[in-house]
Short mmCIF file of C-alpha atoms in Angstrom, two decimals:
data_model
loop_
_atom_site.label_atom_id
_atom_site.label_comp_id
_atom_site.label_asym_id
_atom_site.label_seq_id
_atom_site.Cartn_x
_atom_site.Cartn_y
_atom_site.Cartn_z
CA MET M 42 0.12 0.05 -0.14
CA SER M 43 1.36 3.58 -0.97
CA GLU M 44 -1.24 5.40 1.09
CA GLY M 45 -1.12 5.49 5.07
CA THR M 46 -3.60 5.34 7.58
CA PRO M 47 -6.02 8.44 8.05
CA SER M 48 -6.93 10.05 11.07
CA GLU M 49 -10.61 8.46 11.16
CA ASP M 50 -8.60 4.90 11.76
CA TYR M 51 -7.40 6.37 15.27
CA SER M 52 -10.91 7.55 16.40
CA GLY M 53 -12.46 6.33 19.90
CA THR M 54 -13.17 2.65 18.24
CA TYR M 55 -9.44 2.37 17.60
CA TYR M 56 -8.58 2.78 21.33
CA ASP M 57 -11.77 1.01 22.49
CA ASP M 58 -10.51 -1.99 20.64
CA ALA M 59 -7.55 -2.20 23.17
CA HIS M 60 -4.87 -1.17 20.66
CA LEU M 61 -3.18 1.11 23.30
CA GLY M 62 -4.51 -0.85 26.27
CA GLY M 63 -8.13 -0.17 25.92
CA TYR M 64 -10.25 3.33 25.60
CA ASP M 65 -10.64 3.38 29.34
CA ASN M 66 -7.15 2.27 30.02
CA TYR M 67 -5.02 4.24 28.12
CA SER M 68 -4.76 7.56 29.86
CA TRP M 69 -2.77 9.55 32.50
CA ASP M 70 -5.40 8.54 35.05
CA ASN M 71 -4.21 4.82 34.81
CA GLU M 72 -1.70 4.44 37.40
CA GLU M 73 0.38 1.56 35.02
CA TRP M 74 0.44 3.89 31.97
CA ARG M 75 1.46 6.50 34.15
CA THR M 76 4.18 4.81 35.75
CA PHE M 77 5.52 3.53 32.61
CA PHE M 78 5.72 6.63 30.85
CA LEU M 79 7.20 8.39 34.00
CA SER M 80 10.00 5.76 34.09
CA LEU M 81 10.66 6.05 30.26
CA ALA M 82 10.99 9.86 30.83
CA ASP M 83 13.52 9.24 33.74
CA ARG M 84 15.75 6.83 31.54
CA VAL M 85 15.75 9.42 28.36
CA VAL M 86 16.88 12.34 30.60
CA GLY M 87 19.27 10.25 32.30
CA ILE M 88 20.74 9.04 28.88
CA VAL M 89 20.56 12.16 26.62
CA ASN M 90 19.40 14.96 29.09
CA PRO M 91 17.69 16.83 26.43
CA ARG M 92 15.84 20.17 26.92
CA SER M 93 13.35 19.89 24.40
CA VAL M 94 11.79 17.08 23.04
CA LEU M 95 8.97 16.49 20.28
CA ASP M 96 6.86 13.18 20.11
CA VAL M 97 5.70 12.71 16.75
CA GLY M 98 2.74 10.31 16.83
CA CYS M 99 1.91 11.25 20.21
CA ALA M 100 -1.47 9.99 20.84
CA ARG M 101 -2.91 11.35 24.04
CA GLY M 102 0.30 12.65 24.87
CA LEU M 103 1.31 10.49 28.05
CA PHE M 104 5.10 10.73 27.18
CA VAL M 105 4.88 14.64 26.55
CA GLN M 106 3.09 15.01 29.95
CA ALA M 107 5.67 12.44 31.64
CA LEU M 108 8.49 14.63 30.15
CA ALA M 109 6.68 18.07 31.05
CA ALA M 110 6.49 16.44 34.75
CA LYS M 111 10.08 16.37 34.45
CA GLY M 112 10.63 19.97 33.71
CA LEU M 113 11.27 19.54 29.98
CA GLN M 114 9.87 21.53 27.00
CA ALA M 115 8.04 18.72 25.65
CA SER M 116 5.19 18.75 22.77
CA GLY M 117 3.72 16.10 20.40
CA ILE M 118 1.77 16.09 17.36
CA ASP M 119 -0.82 13.24 16.09
CA ILE M 120 -2.95 12.92 13.08
CA SER M 121 -5.65 11.53 15.62
CA GLU M 122 -8.27 14.36 16.28
CA HIS M 123 -10.17 12.25 18.82
CA ALA M 124 -6.41 11.43 20.50
CA ILE M 125 -5.53 14.95 20.83
CA ALA M 126 -9.27 15.93 21.83
CA SER M 127 -9.16 13.03 24.59
CA ALA M 128 -5.94 13.96 26.19
CA HIS M 129 -5.38 15.08 29.64
CA VAL M 130 -6.50 18.59 30.36
CA ASP M 131 -2.86 19.10 31.97
CA VAL M 132 -1.15 18.33 28.52
CA ARG M 133 -3.70 19.41 26.07
CA ASP M 134 -1.85 22.77 25.29
CA ARG M 135 1.35 20.87 24.54
CA LEU M 136 -0.35 18.64 21.62
CA ARG M 137 -1.75 19.61 18.12
CA VAL M 138 -2.94 17.41 15.17
CA ALA M 139 -0.87 17.14 12.57
CA SER M 140 1.12 14.93 10.26
CA ALA M 141 4.71 13.70 10.46
CA THR M 142 4.92 14.16 6.35
CA GLU M 143 4.65 17.92 7.46
CA PRO M 144 7.63 19.91 8.16
CA PHE M 145 8.18 20.54 11.85
CA GLU M 146 8.53 23.92 13.19
CA GLY M 147 11.50 24.41 14.88
CA HIS M 148 14.80 22.25 16.26
CA TYR M 149 14.63 20.12 19.14
CA ASP M 150 17.21 18.26 21.19
CA LEU M 151 15.24 15.21 20.86
CA VAL M 152 12.68 13.89 18.45
CA ALA M 153 10.63 10.60 19.70
CA CYS M 154 8.84 8.56 17.00
CA ILE M 155 7.64 5.28 19.12
CA GLU M 156 5.30 3.02 17.14
CA VAL M 157 4.55 5.30 14.31
CA LEU M 158 6.20 4.82 10.77
CA GLU M 159 4.41 1.21 10.67
CA HIS M 160 1.00 2.95 10.44
CA MET M 161 2.39 5.34 7.49
CA GLY M 162 2.52 4.21 3.62
CA PRO M 163 6.05 3.74 2.63
CA VAL M 164 6.41 7.26 0.64
CA ASP M 165 4.87 8.73 3.77
CA ALA M 166 7.08 7.28 5.95
CA GLN M 167 10.48 8.28 4.06
CA ARG M 168 8.83 11.63 4.08
CA ALA M 169 8.43 11.41 8.09
CA ILE M 170 12.19 10.36 8.18
CA ASP M 171 13.28 13.41 6.04
CA ASN M 172 11.24 15.89 8.61
CA ILE M 173 12.41 14.19 11.58
CA ALA M 174 16.09 14.48 10.58
CA ALA M 175 15.69 17.94 9.68
CA ALA M 176 14.29 18.94 13.14
CA THR M 177 17.05 17.11 15.46
CA ASP M 178 20.29 15.39 15.83
CA LEU M 179 18.98 12.42 18.04
CA VAL M 180 15.86 10.16 17.71
CA LEU M 181 14.39 8.02 19.74
CA PHE M 182 12.89 5.38 17.53
CA SER M 183 11.08 2.25 17.88
CA SER M 184 8.86 0.52 14.83
CA SER M 185 7.51 -2.92 15.57
CA PRO M 186 8.90 -5.40 12.93
CA THR M 187 6.16 -7.80 13.66
CA ASP M 188 2.69 -7.73 15.14
CA HIS M 189 1.02 -8.10 11.50
CA ASP M 190 -2.32 -8.83 13.13
CA GLU M 191 -2.71 -4.98 14.00
CA PRO M 192 -4.93 -3.99 11.06
CA THR M 193 -3.16 -0.41 10.88
CA HIS M 194 0.40 -1.90 10.73
CA ILE M 195 0.42 -1.42 6.98
CA ASN M 196 4.22 -0.67 6.48
CA THR M 197 6.06 -3.21 9.23
CA ARG M 198 9.83 -3.39 8.42
CA PRO M 199 12.70 -5.28 10.06
CA ALA M 200 14.91 -3.08 12.22
CA GLU M 201 17.86 -3.08 10.15
CA GLN M 202 15.75 -1.51 7.21
CA TRP M 203 14.44 1.65 9.30
CA ALA M 204 18.54 1.97 10.60
CA ALA M 205 19.75 1.76 6.68
CA TRP M 206 17.39 4.63 6.00
CA PHE M 207 18.08 6.79 9.03
CA ALA M 208 21.92 5.89 7.76
CA GLU M 209 21.08 7.60 4.48
CA ARG M 210 20.28 10.69 6.45
CA GLY M 211 23.64 10.67 8.39
CA PHE M 212 21.98 8.87 11.61
CA PHE M 213 23.71 6.17 13.22
CA ARG M 214 22.63 3.99 16.22
CA ARG M 215 24.25 4.81 19.32
CA THR M 216 25.73 1.40 20.46
CA ASP M 217 26.41 2.41 23.89
CA VAL M 218 22.60 3.01 24.46
CA ASP M 219 20.17 -0.15 25.27
CA LEU M 220 16.51 0.79 25.09
CA SER M 221 15.41 -2.46 25.21
CA PHE M 222 13.20 -1.57 28.32
CA LEU M 223 11.07 0.24 25.94
CA SER M 224 11.11 -2.29 23.22
CA PRO M 225 13.33 -5.15 21.79
CA TRP M 226 13.68 -2.91 18.60
CA ALA M 227 14.02 0.23 20.08
CA VAL M 228 17.25 2.28 19.39
CA LEU M 229 18.71 5.74 19.42
CA PHE M 230 19.80 7.26 16.46
CA GLU M 231 22.44 10.24 16.66
CA ARG M 232 23.49 12.35 13.40
CA ARG M 233 27.18 11.76 13.29
CA GLU M 234 29.92 12.34 10.56
CA LEU M 235 31.65 8.69 10.98
CA THR M 236 34.54 7.53 9.31
CA LEU M 237 34.76 4.05 7.92
CA HIS M 238 36.97 3.07 10.62
CA THR M 239 34.45 4.25 13.29
CA LEU M 240 31.84 2.49 11.44
CA ALA M 241 33.66 -0.64 11.17
CA HIS M 242 34.76 -0.30 14.79
CA ARG M 243 31.09 0.02 16.01
CA TYR M 244 30.16 -2.82 13.73
CA GLU M 245 32.94 -5.32 15.15
CA GLN M 246 32.21 -4.46 18.48
CA GLN M 247 28.55 -5.09 18.27
CA LEU M 248 29.36 -8.06 16.26
CA ALA M 249 32.11 -9.32 18.75
CA ALA M 250 29.86 -9.15 21.89
CA VAL M 251 26.56 -10.58 20.06
CA ASN M 252 29.16 -13.30 18.48
CA THR M 253 30.52 -14.32 21.79
CA GLU M 254 27.07 -14.41 23.17
CA LEU M 255 26.25 -16.75 20.45
CA MET M 256 29.16 -18.89 20.88
CA GLU M 257 28.93 -19.18 24.62
CA LYS M 258 25.25 -20.26 24.36
CA ARG M 259 25.86 -22.60 21.40
CA GLN M 260 28.73 -24.27 23.95
CA ALA M 261 25.81 -24.22 26.76
CA LEU M 262 23.56 -25.59 24.28
CA LEU M 263 25.82 -28.78 23.47
CA GLU M 264 26.84 -29.29 27.02
CA SER M 265 23.13 -29.42 28.00
CA HIS M 266 22.66 -31.56 25.08
CA ARG M 267 25.20 -33.95 26.26
CA ARG M 268 23.95 -33.59 29.80
CA ILE M 269 20.64 -34.71 28.46
CA SER M 270 21.85 -37.39 26.31
CA SER M 271 23.91 -38.83 29.74
CA LEU M 272 20.99 -38.69 31.82
CA ASN M 273 18.99 -40.38 29.06
CA GLN M 274 21.14 -43.38 29.06
CA GLN M 275 21.29 -43.36 32.69
CA LEU M 276 17.47 -43.29 32.67
CA GLU M 277 17.18 -46.06 30.10
CA SER M 278 19.77 -48.11 31.85
CA GLY M 279 17.58 -47.42 35.29
CA VAL M 280 14.37 -48.16 33.56
CA SER M 281 15.67 -51.47 32.36
CA LYS M 282 16.91 -52.42 35.61
CA LYS M 283 13.63 -51.29 37.08
CA MET M 284 11.65 -53.12 34.59
CA ALA M 285 13.14 -56.08 35.36
CA GLU M 286 12.43 -55.66 38.93
CA GLN M 287 9.16 -54.63 38.25
CA ALA M 288 8.69 -57.72 36.37
CA ALA M 289 9.85 -60.46 39.05
CA GLN M 290 7.48 -58.21 41.29
CA VAL M 291 4.63 -58.74 38.84
CA GLU M 292 5.35 -62.46 39.02
CA HIS M 293 5.28 -62.61 42.52
CA TRP M 294 1.94 -60.49 42.67
CA GLN M 295 0.43 -62.98 39.98
CA ALA M 296 1.61 -65.93 42.36
CA GLU M 297 -0.13 -64.31 45.35
CA VAL M 298 -3.19 -63.28 43.25
CA LEU M 299 -3.30 -67.09 42.19
CA ALA M 300 -3.05 -68.37 45.58
CA ALA M 301 -5.57 -65.49 46.96
CA ARG M 302 -7.91 -66.90 43.95
CA HIS M 303 -7.57 -70.68 45.40
CA GLN M 304 -8.36 -69.49 48.92
CA LEU M 305 -11.48 -67.57 47.48
CA LEU M 306 -12.89 -70.40 45.81
CA THR M 307 -12.08 -72.78 48.74
CA THR M 308 -13.69 -70.28 50.92
CA ARG M 309 -16.67 -69.92 48.59
CA ASP M 310 -17.32 -73.50 48.80
CA HIS M 311 -17.12 -73.55 52.72
CA VAL M 312 -19.64 -70.65 52.43
CA ILE M 313 -21.77 -72.36 50.07
CA GLY M 314 -21.69 -75.38 52.15
CA THR M 315 -22.67 -73.64 55.19
CA GLU M 316 -25.50 -71.96 53.78
CA ALA M 317 -27.09 -75.00 52.84
CA GLN M 318 -26.48 -76.45 56.39
CA VAL M 319 -28.06 -73.34 57.38
CA ALA M 320 -30.87 -73.85 55.22
CA ARG M 321 -31.47 -77.44 56.52
CA LEU M 322 -31.10 -76.06 60.20
CA THR M 323 -33.47 -73.48 59.38
CA GLY M 324 -35.73 -76.00 58.02
CA ASP M 325 -35.79 -78.29 60.74
CA GLU M 326 -36.30 -75.31 63.10
CA GLN M 327 -39.33 -74.29 61.29
CA ARG M 328 -40.55 -78.23 61.53
CA LEU M 329 -39.80 -78.42 65.09
CA ARG M 330 -41.85 -75.00 65.78
CA ARG M 331 -44.70 -76.48 63.82
CA GLU M 332 -44.66 -79.76 65.96
CA LEU M 333 -43.85 -77.39 69.14
CA ALA M 334 -47.16 -75.66 68.22
CA GLN M 335 -48.97 -78.98 67.75
CA ALA M 336 -48.00 -80.13 70.77
CA ARG M 337 -48.67 -77.00 72.70
CA LYS M 338 -52.12 -77.27 71.06
CA GLN M 339 -52.50 -80.78 72.38
CA LEU M 340 -51.51 -79.76 75.85
CA VAL M 341 -54.01 -77.27 75.99
CA ASN M 342 -56.76 -80.04 74.86
CA VAL M 343 -55.24 -82.48 77.31
CA ARG M 344 -55.45 -79.80 80.17
CA GLY M 345 -58.88 -78.99 79.27
CA ARG M 346 -59.88 -82.50 79.50
CA LEU M 347 -58.07 -83.05 82.72
CA LYS M 348 -59.76 -80.09 84.20
CA GLU M 349 -63.04 -81.73 83.01
CA THR M 350 -62.15 -85.17 84.39
CA ARG M 351 -60.96 -83.34 87.69
CA GLY M 352 -64.74 -81.83 87.93
CA ARG M 353 -66.33 -85.03 87.23
CA VAL M 354 -63.95 -86.95 89.84
CA GLU M 355 -64.92 -84.00 92.32
CA ARG M 356 -68.72 -84.31 91.37
CA LEU M 357 -68.80 -88.05 92.02
CA THR M 358 -66.90 -87.76 95.08
CA ARG M 359 -69.34 -85.43 96.62
CA LYS M 360 -72.04 -87.84 95.36
CA ASN M 361 -70.18 -90.79 97.09
CA ARG M 362 -69.84 -89.01 100.24
CA GLN M 363 -73.85 -87.94 99.90
CA LEU M 364 -74.47 -91.78 99.56
CA ALA M 365 -72.34 -92.83 102.36
CA ALA M 366 -73.88 -90.44 104.72
CA GLU M 367 -77.47 -91.61 103.86
CA ILE M 368 -76.68 -95.24 104.21
CA GLU M 369 -75.09 -94.44 107.32
CA ALA M 370 -78.19 -92.55 108.72
CA VAL M 371 -80.49 -95.52 107.25
CA ARG M 372 -78.36 -97.83 109.38
CA LEU M 373 -78.82 -96.00 112.28
CA ARG M 374 -82.46 -96.45 112.20
CA PRO M 375 -83.81 -99.28 114.33
CA SER M 376 -87.30 -99.65 113.05
CA PHE M 377 -85.64 -99.80 109.28
CA ALA M 378 -83.16 -102.57 110.95
CA ARG M 379 -86.01 -104.52 112.45
CA ARG M 380 -88.15 -104.59 109.26
CA ALA M 381 -85.05 -105.49 106.95
CA ALA M 382 -84.55 -108.62 110.03
CA ARG M 383 -87.96 -109.67 109.44
CA LYS M 384 -87.92 -109.76 105.67
CA LEU M 385 -84.86 -111.40 105.39
CA LEU M 386 -85.95 -113.85 108.17
CA GLY M 387 -89.29 -114.36 106.69
CA GLY M 388 -91.20 -113.90 109.89
CA PRO M 389 -94.18 -111.05 110.48
CA ARG M 390 -93.65 -107.54 109.75
#
């Protein structure tokens, strides 16, 4: 694409979609963002100690506000009318709506351009670099070489490409400054007339450090690989021994399982026999209970008959006693006795 993204692409929806932490979050009132930009301002002051700073693509001016809080003459521009209008009231008069493709007024000790040029078309990005180079001798620059999912990143480039374009304008990386606290690809460009000797020295200095780190990491990686191989061999050996021990243990457990199963079957048979015996005893108990019930019933009948018989005996006993009394009374009567004698002897009455 040759055309960049217009102001309309950075309305409230852009911030609301969390491109810069969310509409409600990306503001000076957010403690996390405020702390970040104040820390960034401290680092910038500590590194270059500028008096005047222009922030190109300042959004809501958080970096400008942080620099102003440190006493610097800081200002910012951005193409987003919404961003400038929604800036904090304390910094709004330091910001204005403008494009980086337009020449800047004045000269600055430092121009910051943080995550901006990847939003511009290739031609506009070159114009912006020209304008930045014309307004300062020191540039704080950062542009994401990735993050291609961001729809407004229409001109992402590798860091070395931006460095080459700045070098065409006489700006070179300050190799003594590390800005990785801002982003992995952040760099401080400085306008310098460098000889081939100085360029080669800087290049080799950086290359040597990187190459040394690379070789040390490769050596550490190799040692780690060897260590892993040794541990794998020990592990395999230990695993084999462990597997043999486990196999023997499994055989022992299998034998115990077979013995337990045999014992289980024996116990089950014993239980079945016991249950059968219990069933038989239960049947005998029920039969005995029935016989006992019958015997009790018979006993009740016998007791009834016995009671009846006793009654009869008592009645007969009373009757016999009565007859005996009557006989005794008759025996004691004389007239009766004489008549009985005469009758027996056949004499007159």
